[in-house]
GROMACS .gro file of C-alpha atoms in nm:
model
  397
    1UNK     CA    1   2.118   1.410   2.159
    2UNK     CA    2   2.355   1.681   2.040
    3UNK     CA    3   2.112   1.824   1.826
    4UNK     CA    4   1.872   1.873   2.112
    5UNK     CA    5   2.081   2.045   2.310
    6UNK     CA    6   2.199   2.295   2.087
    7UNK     CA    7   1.835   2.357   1.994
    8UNK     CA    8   1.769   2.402   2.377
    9UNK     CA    9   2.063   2.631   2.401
   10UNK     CA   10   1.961   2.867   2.084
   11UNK     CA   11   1.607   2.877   2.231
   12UNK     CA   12   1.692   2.923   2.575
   13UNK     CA   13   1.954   3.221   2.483
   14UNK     CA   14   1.646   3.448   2.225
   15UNK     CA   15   1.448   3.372   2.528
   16UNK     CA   16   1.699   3.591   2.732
   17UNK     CA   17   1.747   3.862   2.475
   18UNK     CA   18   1.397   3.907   2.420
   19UNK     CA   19   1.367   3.945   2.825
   20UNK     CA   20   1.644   4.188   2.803
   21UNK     CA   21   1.527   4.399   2.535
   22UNK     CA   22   1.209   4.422   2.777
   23UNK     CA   23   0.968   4.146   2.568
   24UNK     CA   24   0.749   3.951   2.704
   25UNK     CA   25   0.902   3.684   2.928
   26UNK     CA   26   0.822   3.342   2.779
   27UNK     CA   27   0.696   3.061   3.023
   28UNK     CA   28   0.889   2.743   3.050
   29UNK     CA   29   0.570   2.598   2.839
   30UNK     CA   30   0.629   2.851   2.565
   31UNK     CA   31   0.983   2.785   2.550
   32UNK     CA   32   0.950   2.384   2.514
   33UNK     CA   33   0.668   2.527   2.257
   34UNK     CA   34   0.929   2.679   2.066
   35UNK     CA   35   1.193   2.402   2.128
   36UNK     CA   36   0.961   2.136   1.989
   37UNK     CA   37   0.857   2.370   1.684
   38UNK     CA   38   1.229   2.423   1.582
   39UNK     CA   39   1.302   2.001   1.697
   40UNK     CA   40   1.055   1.915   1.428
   41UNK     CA   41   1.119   2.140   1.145
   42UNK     CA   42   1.468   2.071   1.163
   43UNK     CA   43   1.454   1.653   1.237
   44UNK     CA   44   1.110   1.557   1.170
   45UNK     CA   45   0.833   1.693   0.922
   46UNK     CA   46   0.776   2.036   1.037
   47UNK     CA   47   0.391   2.107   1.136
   48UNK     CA   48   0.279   1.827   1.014
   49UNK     CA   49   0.481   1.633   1.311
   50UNK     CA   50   0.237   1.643   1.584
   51UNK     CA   51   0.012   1.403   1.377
   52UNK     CA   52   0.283   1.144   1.272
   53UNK     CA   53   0.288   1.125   1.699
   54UNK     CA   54  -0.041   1.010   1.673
   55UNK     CA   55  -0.002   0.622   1.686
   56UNK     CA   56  -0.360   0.509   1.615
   57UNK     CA   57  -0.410   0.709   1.332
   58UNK     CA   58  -0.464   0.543   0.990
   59UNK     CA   59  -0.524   0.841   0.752
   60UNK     CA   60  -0.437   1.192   0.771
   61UNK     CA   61  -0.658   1.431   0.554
   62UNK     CA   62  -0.539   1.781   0.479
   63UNK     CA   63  -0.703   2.004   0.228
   64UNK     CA   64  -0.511   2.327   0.237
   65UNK     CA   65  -0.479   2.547   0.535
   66UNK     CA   66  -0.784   2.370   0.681
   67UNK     CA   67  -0.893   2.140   1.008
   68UNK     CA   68  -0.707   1.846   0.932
   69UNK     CA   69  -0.911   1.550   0.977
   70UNK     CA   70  -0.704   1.253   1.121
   71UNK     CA   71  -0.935   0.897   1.085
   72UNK     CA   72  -0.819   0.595   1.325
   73UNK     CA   73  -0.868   0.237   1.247
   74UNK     CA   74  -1.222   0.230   1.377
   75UNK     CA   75  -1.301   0.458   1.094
   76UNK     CA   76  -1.380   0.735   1.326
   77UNK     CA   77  -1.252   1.115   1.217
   78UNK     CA   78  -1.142   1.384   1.439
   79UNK     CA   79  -1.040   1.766   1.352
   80UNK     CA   80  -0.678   1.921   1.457
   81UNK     CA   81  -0.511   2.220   1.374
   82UNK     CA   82  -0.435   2.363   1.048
   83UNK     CA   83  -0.068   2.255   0.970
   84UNK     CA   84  -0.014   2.608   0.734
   85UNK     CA   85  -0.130   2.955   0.767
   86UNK     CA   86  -0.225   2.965   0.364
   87UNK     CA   87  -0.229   2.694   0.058
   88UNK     CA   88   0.059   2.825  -0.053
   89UNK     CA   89   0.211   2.751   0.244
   90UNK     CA   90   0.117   2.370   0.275
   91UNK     CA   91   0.273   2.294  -0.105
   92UNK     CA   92   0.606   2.479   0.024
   93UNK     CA   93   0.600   2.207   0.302
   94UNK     CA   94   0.492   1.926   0.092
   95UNK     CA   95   0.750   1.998  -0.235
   96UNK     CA   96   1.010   2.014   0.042
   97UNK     CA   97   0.952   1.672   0.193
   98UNK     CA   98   0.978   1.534  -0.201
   99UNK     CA   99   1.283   1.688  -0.277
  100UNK     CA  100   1.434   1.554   0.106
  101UNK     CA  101   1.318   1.188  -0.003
  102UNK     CA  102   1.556   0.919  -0.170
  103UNK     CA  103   1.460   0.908  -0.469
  104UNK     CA  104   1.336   1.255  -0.450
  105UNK     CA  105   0.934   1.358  -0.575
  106UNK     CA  106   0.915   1.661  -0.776
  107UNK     CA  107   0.583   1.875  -0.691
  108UNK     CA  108   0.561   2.146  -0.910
  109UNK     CA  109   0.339   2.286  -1.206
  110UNK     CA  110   0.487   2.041  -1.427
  111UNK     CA  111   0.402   1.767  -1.171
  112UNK     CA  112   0.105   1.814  -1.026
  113UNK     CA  113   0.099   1.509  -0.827
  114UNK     CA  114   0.312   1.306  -0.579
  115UNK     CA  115   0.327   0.948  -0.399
  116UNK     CA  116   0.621   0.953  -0.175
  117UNK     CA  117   0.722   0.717   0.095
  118UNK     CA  118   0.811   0.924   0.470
  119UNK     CA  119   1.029   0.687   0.674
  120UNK     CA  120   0.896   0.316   0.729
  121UNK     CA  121   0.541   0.388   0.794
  122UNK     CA  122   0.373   0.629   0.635
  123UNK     CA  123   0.268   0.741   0.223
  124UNK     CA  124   0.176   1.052   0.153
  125UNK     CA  125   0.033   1.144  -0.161
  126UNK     CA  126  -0.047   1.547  -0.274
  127UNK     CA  127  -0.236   1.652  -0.551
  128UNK     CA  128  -0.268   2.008  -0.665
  129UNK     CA  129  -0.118   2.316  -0.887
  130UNK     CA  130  -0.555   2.320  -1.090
  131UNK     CA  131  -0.612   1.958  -1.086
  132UNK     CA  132  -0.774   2.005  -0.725
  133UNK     CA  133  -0.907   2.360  -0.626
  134UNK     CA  134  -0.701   2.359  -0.297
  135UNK     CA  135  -0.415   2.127  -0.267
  136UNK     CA  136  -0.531   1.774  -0.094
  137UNK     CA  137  -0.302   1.585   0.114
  138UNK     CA  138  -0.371   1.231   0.252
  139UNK     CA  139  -0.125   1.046   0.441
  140UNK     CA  140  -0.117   0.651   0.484
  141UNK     CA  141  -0.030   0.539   0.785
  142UNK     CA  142   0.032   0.151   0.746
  143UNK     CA  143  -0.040   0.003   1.140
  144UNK     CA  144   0.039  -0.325   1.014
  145UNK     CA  145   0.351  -0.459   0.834
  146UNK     CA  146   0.436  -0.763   1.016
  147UNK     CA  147   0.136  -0.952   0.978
  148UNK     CA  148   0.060  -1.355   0.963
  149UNK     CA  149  -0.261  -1.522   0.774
  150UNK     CA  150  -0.353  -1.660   1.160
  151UNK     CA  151  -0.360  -1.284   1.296
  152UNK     CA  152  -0.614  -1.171   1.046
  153UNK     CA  153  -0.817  -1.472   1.098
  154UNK     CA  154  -0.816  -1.399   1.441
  155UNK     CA  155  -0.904  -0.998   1.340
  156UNK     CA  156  -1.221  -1.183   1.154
  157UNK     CA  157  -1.100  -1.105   0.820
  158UNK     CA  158  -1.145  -1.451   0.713
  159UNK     CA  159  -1.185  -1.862   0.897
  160UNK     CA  160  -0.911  -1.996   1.001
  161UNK     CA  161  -0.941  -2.256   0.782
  162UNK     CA  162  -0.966  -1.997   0.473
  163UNK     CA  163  -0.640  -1.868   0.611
  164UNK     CA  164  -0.485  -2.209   0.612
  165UNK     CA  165  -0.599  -2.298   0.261
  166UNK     CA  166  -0.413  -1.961   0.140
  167UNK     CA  167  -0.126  -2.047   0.311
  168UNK     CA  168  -0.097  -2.402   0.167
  169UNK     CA  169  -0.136  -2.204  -0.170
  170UNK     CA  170   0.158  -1.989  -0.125
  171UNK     CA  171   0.374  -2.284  -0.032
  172UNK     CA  172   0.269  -2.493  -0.348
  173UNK     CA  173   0.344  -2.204  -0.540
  174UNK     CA  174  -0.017  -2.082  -0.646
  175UNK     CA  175  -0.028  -1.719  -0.830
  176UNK     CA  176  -0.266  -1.495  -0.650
  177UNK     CA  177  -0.391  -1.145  -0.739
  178UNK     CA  178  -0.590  -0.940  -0.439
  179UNK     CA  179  -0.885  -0.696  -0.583
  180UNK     CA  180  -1.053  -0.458  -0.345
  181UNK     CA  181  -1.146  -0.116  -0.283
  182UNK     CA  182  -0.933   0.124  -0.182
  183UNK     CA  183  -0.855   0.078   0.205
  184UNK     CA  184  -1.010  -0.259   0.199
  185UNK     CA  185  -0.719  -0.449   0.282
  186UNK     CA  186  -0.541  -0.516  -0.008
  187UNK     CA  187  -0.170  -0.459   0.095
  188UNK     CA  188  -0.207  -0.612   0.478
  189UNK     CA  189  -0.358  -0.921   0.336
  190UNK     CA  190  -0.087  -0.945   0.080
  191UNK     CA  191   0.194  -0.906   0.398
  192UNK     CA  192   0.040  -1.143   0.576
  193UNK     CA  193   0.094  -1.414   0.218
  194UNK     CA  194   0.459  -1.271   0.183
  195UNK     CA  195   0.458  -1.392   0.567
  196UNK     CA  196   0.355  -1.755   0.420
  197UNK     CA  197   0.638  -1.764   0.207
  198UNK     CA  198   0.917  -2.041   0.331
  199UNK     CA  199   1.233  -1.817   0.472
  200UNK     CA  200   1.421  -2.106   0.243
  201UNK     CA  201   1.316  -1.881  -0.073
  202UNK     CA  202   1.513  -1.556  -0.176
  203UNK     CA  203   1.179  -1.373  -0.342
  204UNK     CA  204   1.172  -1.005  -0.487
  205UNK     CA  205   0.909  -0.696  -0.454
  206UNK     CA  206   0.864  -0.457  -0.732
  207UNK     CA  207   0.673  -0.126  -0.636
  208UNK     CA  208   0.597   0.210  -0.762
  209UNK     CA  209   0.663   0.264  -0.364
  210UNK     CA  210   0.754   0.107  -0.087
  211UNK     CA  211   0.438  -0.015   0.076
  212UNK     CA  212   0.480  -0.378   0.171
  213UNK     CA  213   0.760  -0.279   0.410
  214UNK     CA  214   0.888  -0.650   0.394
  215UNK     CA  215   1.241  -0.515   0.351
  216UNK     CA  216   1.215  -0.417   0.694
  217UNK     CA  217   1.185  -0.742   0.841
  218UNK     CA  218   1.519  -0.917   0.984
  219UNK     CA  219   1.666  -1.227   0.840
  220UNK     CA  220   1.402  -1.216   0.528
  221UNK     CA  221   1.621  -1.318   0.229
  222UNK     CA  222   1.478  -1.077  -0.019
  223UNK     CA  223   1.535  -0.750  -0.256
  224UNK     CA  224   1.255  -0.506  -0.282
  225UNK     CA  225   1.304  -0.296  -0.578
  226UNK     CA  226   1.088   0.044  -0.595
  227UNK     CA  227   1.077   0.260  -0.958
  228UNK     CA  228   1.156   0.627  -0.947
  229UNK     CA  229   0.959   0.898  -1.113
  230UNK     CA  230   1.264   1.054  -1.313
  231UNK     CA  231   1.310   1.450  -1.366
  232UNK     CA  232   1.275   1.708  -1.718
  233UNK     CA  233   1.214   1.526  -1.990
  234UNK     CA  234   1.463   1.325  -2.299
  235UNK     CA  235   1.391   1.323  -2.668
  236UNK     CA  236   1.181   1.058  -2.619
  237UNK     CA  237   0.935   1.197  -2.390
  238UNK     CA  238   1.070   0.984  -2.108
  239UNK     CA  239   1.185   1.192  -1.745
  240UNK     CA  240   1.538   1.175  -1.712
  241UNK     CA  241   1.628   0.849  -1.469
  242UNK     CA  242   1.273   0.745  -1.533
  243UNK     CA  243   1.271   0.338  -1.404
  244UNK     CA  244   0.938   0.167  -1.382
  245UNK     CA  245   0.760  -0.137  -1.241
  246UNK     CA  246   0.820  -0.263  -1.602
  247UNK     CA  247   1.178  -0.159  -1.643
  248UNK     CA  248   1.277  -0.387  -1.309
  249UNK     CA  249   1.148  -0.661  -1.458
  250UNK     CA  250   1.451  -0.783  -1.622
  251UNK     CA  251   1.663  -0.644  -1.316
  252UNK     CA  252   1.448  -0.858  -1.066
  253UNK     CA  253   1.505  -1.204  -1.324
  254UNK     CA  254   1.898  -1.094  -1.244
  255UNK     CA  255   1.859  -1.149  -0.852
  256UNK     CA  256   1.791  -1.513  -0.790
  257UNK     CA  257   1.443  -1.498  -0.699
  258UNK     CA  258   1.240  -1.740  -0.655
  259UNK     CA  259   0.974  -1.569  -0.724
  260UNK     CA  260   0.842  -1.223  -0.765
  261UNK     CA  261   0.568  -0.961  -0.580
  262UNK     CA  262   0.417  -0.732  -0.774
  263UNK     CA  263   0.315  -0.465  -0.504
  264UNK     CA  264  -0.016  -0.287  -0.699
  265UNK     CA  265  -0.130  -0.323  -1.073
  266UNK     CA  266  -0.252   0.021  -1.186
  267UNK     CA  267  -0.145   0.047  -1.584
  268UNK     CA  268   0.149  -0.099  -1.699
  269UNK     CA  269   0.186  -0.299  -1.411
  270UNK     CA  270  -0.001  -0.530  -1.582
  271UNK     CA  271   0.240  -0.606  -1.785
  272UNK     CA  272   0.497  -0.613  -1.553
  273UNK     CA  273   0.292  -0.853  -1.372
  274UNK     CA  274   0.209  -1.130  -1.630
  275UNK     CA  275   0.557  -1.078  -1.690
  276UNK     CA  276   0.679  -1.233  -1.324
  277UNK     CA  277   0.427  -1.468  -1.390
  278UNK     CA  278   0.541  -1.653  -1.710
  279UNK     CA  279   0.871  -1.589  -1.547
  280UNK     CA  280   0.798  -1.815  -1.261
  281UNK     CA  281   0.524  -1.963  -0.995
  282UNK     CA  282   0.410  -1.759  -0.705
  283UNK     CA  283   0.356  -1.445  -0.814
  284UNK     CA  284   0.097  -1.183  -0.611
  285UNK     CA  285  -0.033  -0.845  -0.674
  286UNK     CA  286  -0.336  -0.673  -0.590
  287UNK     CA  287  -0.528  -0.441  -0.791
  288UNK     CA  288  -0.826  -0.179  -0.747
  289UNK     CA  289  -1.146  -0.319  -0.817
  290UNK     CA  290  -1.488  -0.367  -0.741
  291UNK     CA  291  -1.589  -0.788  -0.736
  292UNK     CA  292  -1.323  -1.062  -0.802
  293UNK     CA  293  -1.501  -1.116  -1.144
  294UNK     CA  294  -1.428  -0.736  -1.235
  295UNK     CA  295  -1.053  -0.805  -1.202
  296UNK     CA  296  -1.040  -1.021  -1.509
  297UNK     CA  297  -1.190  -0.730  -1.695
  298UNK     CA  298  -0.957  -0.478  -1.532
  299UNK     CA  299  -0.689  -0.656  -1.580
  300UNK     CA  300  -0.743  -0.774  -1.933
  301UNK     CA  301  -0.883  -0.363  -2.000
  302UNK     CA  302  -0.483  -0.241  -1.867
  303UNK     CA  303  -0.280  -0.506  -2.048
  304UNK     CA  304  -0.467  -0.440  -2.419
  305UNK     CA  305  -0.413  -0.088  -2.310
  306UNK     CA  306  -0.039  -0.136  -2.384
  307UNK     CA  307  -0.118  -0.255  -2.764
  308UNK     CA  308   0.078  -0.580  -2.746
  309UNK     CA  309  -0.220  -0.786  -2.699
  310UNK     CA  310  -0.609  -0.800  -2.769
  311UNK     CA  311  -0.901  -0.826  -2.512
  312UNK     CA  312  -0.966  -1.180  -2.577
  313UNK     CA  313  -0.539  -1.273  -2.561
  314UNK     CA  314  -0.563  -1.105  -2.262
  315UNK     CA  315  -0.812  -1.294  -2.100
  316UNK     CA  316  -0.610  -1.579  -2.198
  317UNK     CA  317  -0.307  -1.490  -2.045
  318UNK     CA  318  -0.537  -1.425  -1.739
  319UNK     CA  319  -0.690  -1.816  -1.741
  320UNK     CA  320  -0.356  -1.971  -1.788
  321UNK     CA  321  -0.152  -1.761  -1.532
  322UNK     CA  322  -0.364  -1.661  -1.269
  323UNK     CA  323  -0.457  -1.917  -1.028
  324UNK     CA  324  -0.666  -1.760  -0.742
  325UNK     CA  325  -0.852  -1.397  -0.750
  326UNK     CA  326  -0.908  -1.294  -0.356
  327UNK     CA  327  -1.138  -0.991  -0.325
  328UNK     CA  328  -1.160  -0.819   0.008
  329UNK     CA  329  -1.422  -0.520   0.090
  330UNK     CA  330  -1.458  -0.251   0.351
  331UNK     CA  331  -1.775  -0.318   0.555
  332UNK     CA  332  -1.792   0.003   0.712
  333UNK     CA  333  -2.076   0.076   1.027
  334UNK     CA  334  -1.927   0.444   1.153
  335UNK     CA  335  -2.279   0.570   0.993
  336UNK     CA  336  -2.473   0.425   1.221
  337UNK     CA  337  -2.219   0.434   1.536
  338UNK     CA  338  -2.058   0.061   1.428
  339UNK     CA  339  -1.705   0.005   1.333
  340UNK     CA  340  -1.462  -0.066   1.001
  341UNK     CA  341  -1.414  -0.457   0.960
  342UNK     CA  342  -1.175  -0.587   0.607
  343UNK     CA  343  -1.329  -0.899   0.542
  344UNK     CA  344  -1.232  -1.154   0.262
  345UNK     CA  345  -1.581  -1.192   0.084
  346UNK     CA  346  -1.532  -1.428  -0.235
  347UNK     CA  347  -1.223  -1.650  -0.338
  348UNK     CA  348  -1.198  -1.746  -0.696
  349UNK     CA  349  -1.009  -2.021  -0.845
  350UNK     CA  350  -0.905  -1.977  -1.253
  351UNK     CA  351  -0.958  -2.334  -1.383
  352UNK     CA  352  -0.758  -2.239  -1.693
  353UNK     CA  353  -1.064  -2.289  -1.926
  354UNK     CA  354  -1.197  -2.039  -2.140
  355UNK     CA  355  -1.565  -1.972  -2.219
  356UNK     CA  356  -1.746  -1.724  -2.463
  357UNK     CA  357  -1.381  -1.567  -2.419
  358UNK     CA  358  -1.305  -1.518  -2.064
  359UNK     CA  359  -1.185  -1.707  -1.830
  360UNK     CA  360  -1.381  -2.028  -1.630
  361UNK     CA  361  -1.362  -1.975  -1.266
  362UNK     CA  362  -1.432  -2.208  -0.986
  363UNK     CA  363  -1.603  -2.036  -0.617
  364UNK     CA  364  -1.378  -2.161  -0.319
  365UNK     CA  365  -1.528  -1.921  -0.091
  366UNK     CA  366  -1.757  -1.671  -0.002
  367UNK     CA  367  -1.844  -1.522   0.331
  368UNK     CA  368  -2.172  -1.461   0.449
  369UNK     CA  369  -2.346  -1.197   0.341
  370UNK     CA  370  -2.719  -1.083   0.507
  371UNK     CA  371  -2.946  -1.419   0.455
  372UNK     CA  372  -2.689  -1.575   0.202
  373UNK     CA  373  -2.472  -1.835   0.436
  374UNK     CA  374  -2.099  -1.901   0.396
  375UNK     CA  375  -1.958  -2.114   0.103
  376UNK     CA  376  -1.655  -2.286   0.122
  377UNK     CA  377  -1.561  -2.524  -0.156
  378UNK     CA  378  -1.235  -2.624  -0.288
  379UNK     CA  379  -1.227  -2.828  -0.571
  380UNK     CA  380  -1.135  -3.152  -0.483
  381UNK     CA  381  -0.862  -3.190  -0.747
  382UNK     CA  382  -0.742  -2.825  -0.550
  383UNK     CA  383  -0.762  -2.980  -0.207
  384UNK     CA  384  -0.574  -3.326  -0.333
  385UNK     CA  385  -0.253  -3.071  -0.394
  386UNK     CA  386  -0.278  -2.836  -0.144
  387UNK     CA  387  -0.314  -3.092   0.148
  388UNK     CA  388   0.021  -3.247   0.070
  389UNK     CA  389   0.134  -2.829   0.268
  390UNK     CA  390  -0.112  -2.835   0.530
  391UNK     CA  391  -0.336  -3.183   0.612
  392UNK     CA  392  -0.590  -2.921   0.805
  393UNK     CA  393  -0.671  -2.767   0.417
  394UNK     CA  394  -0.972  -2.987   0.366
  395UNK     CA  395  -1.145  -2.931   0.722
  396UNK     CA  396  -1.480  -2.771   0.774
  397UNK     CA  397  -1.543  -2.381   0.882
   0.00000   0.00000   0.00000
């Protein structure tokens, strides 16, 4: 590379000068030190490049110029070097790699916080300037983007025949919305559906960020749209090329799609969501939550939030548009020397009925959980349809 060997060159000749103005000769190792430095702040991300290297990690945890603590997918945590010789420091390196992305992230006084996507892989998100006392970095590392419902089954997130029911349910066009903690799973479980979907379909993703990464596959007829934070402010107090998850709505019903993936419902994506919905079949999203039956209420809590509709209407937009609710947890052993394991724990089917206001749901599945056994069962009226996608729907665990 070019690049490289002009760095190698520049390196190689202050290397000579310093011996000749009688300084310290460098080694060869202190040379490639320097090479790699100046490699990395000038092509990569700086200091913080040695841990992007590191291909097993899952989250990177910096809080100032601390340790950083890098976990790995087994949930275990281990200290490197500090990746900035003062706070001040680390938000000069992180406002830099906002204003290098496309669409740039302003991280400043006046925005305190920032979600920004760093090449195909990774999301970093900073928070600082007196809403934390130091600023707090965590980076994302997403290990898996091309993912099939089989592979996790095989993983143990779920039966195979749990993964073969929600694979008949993308094909027949089911709407599905994925609840979970944070880290539980959400987003691989929902690649792994996208996977399900028939490469017949032209579909669309709407995201706050690129997370799902489905863009990235080849020969996958789709458009993944991604809103942009906007800059200052206009008359109306919106940022200046300000585009939401709500304001691609009407772009996305533009494209052809057959149908439409709403990446994560925080606040207004609620909206946005029911929005796809009503719009057409097949919708997914996932959402932070706690059970599957505290979705409904989160859900119905964001999309009264917005003033349009009450509680109760939202509840019914929930029963009539919503047809599974898939919550995944974090069972997490690294306190007593175990492992992290995502596991699918309940599946929820809306019936469409309403009762004492909220919605009437149907259990498809639950994993086992200490003495309580596994339950798996589909309503038969479920099964009837879905079978016509996959004859293996109805089997046994």
């Amino acid at each position: 590379m070019l690049g490289g060997a002009i760095i190698r060159s520049v390196v190689h000749s202050y290397a000579d000068r310093l011996a000749v103005d009688g300084k310290a000769l460098w080694t060869t190792t202190e040379e490639l030190a320097h090479v790699n430095a100046l490699t990395d702040a000038i092509f990569g991300y700086g200091r913080l490049q040695p841990l992007f290297d590191i291909a097993e990690a899952e989250n990177i945890e910096i809080s100032g110029c601390e340790p950083v603590h890098v976990q790995y997918g087994d949930g275990h945590r281990e200290k490197h070097p500090p990746v900035a010789d003062s706070d001040e420091e680390l938000v000069e390196a992180i406002r830099f790699l906002g204003e290098s992305a496309a669409p740039p992230r302003p991280f400043d006084d006046a925005h305190p916080t920032m979600t920004v996507a760093l090449g195909d892989r990774y999301r970093l998100h900073a928070i600082g300037f007196g809403l934390a006392h130091r600023p707090s970095v965590v980076i994302r590392h997403h290990t898996l983007t091309d993912v099939t419902l089989d592979e996790l089954a095989d993983t143990g997130m779920m039966p195979h025949t749990v993964a073969r029911l929600l694979r008949a349910a993308v094909l027949a066009r089911k709407s599905i919305v994925i609840s979970g903690d944070q880290g539980a799973g959400k987003t691989t479980l929902l690649r792994a559906l996208i996977d399900a979907i028939p490469r017949t379909e032209r579909f669309g993703t709407l995201e706050t960020d690129y997370e799902l990464l489905t863009h990235l596959q080849p020969g996958r007829n789709m458009v993944a749209l991604q809103a942009t934070v906007g800059m200052g402010e206009t008359v109306d107090g919106r940022r200046v090329g300000e585009f939401s998850v709500a304001d691609l709505i009407p772009e996305a019903l533009r494209q052809n799609l057959s149908r439409i993936i709403v990446g994560e419902v925080r606040g207004c994506e609620a909206g946005a969501m029911f929005e796809a919905m009503q719009a057409g079949a097949g919708t997914m999203s996932t959402t932070h939550s706690h059970s599957a039956s505290s979705t409904m209420d989160r859900l119905a809590a964001r999309v009264a939030q917005g003033g349009v509709l009450t509680t109760e209407e939202a509840f019914r937009q929930i029963a009539h548009n919503i047809t599974f609710l898939i919550h995944v947890v974090l069972v997490d052993d690294t306190w007593r020397g175990g492992i992290r394991r995502r596991v699918v724990s309940e599946i929820r089917q809306l019936t469409g009925a309403m009762e004492s206001g909220r919605p009437v749901t149907h259990l498809v599945y639950r994993a086992a959980t200490g003495t309580s056994p596994v339950v798996f069962h589909p309503e038969p009226e479920l099964l009837d349809e879905l079978v016509q996608f996959d004859p293996r729907v109805g089997g046994m665990l």
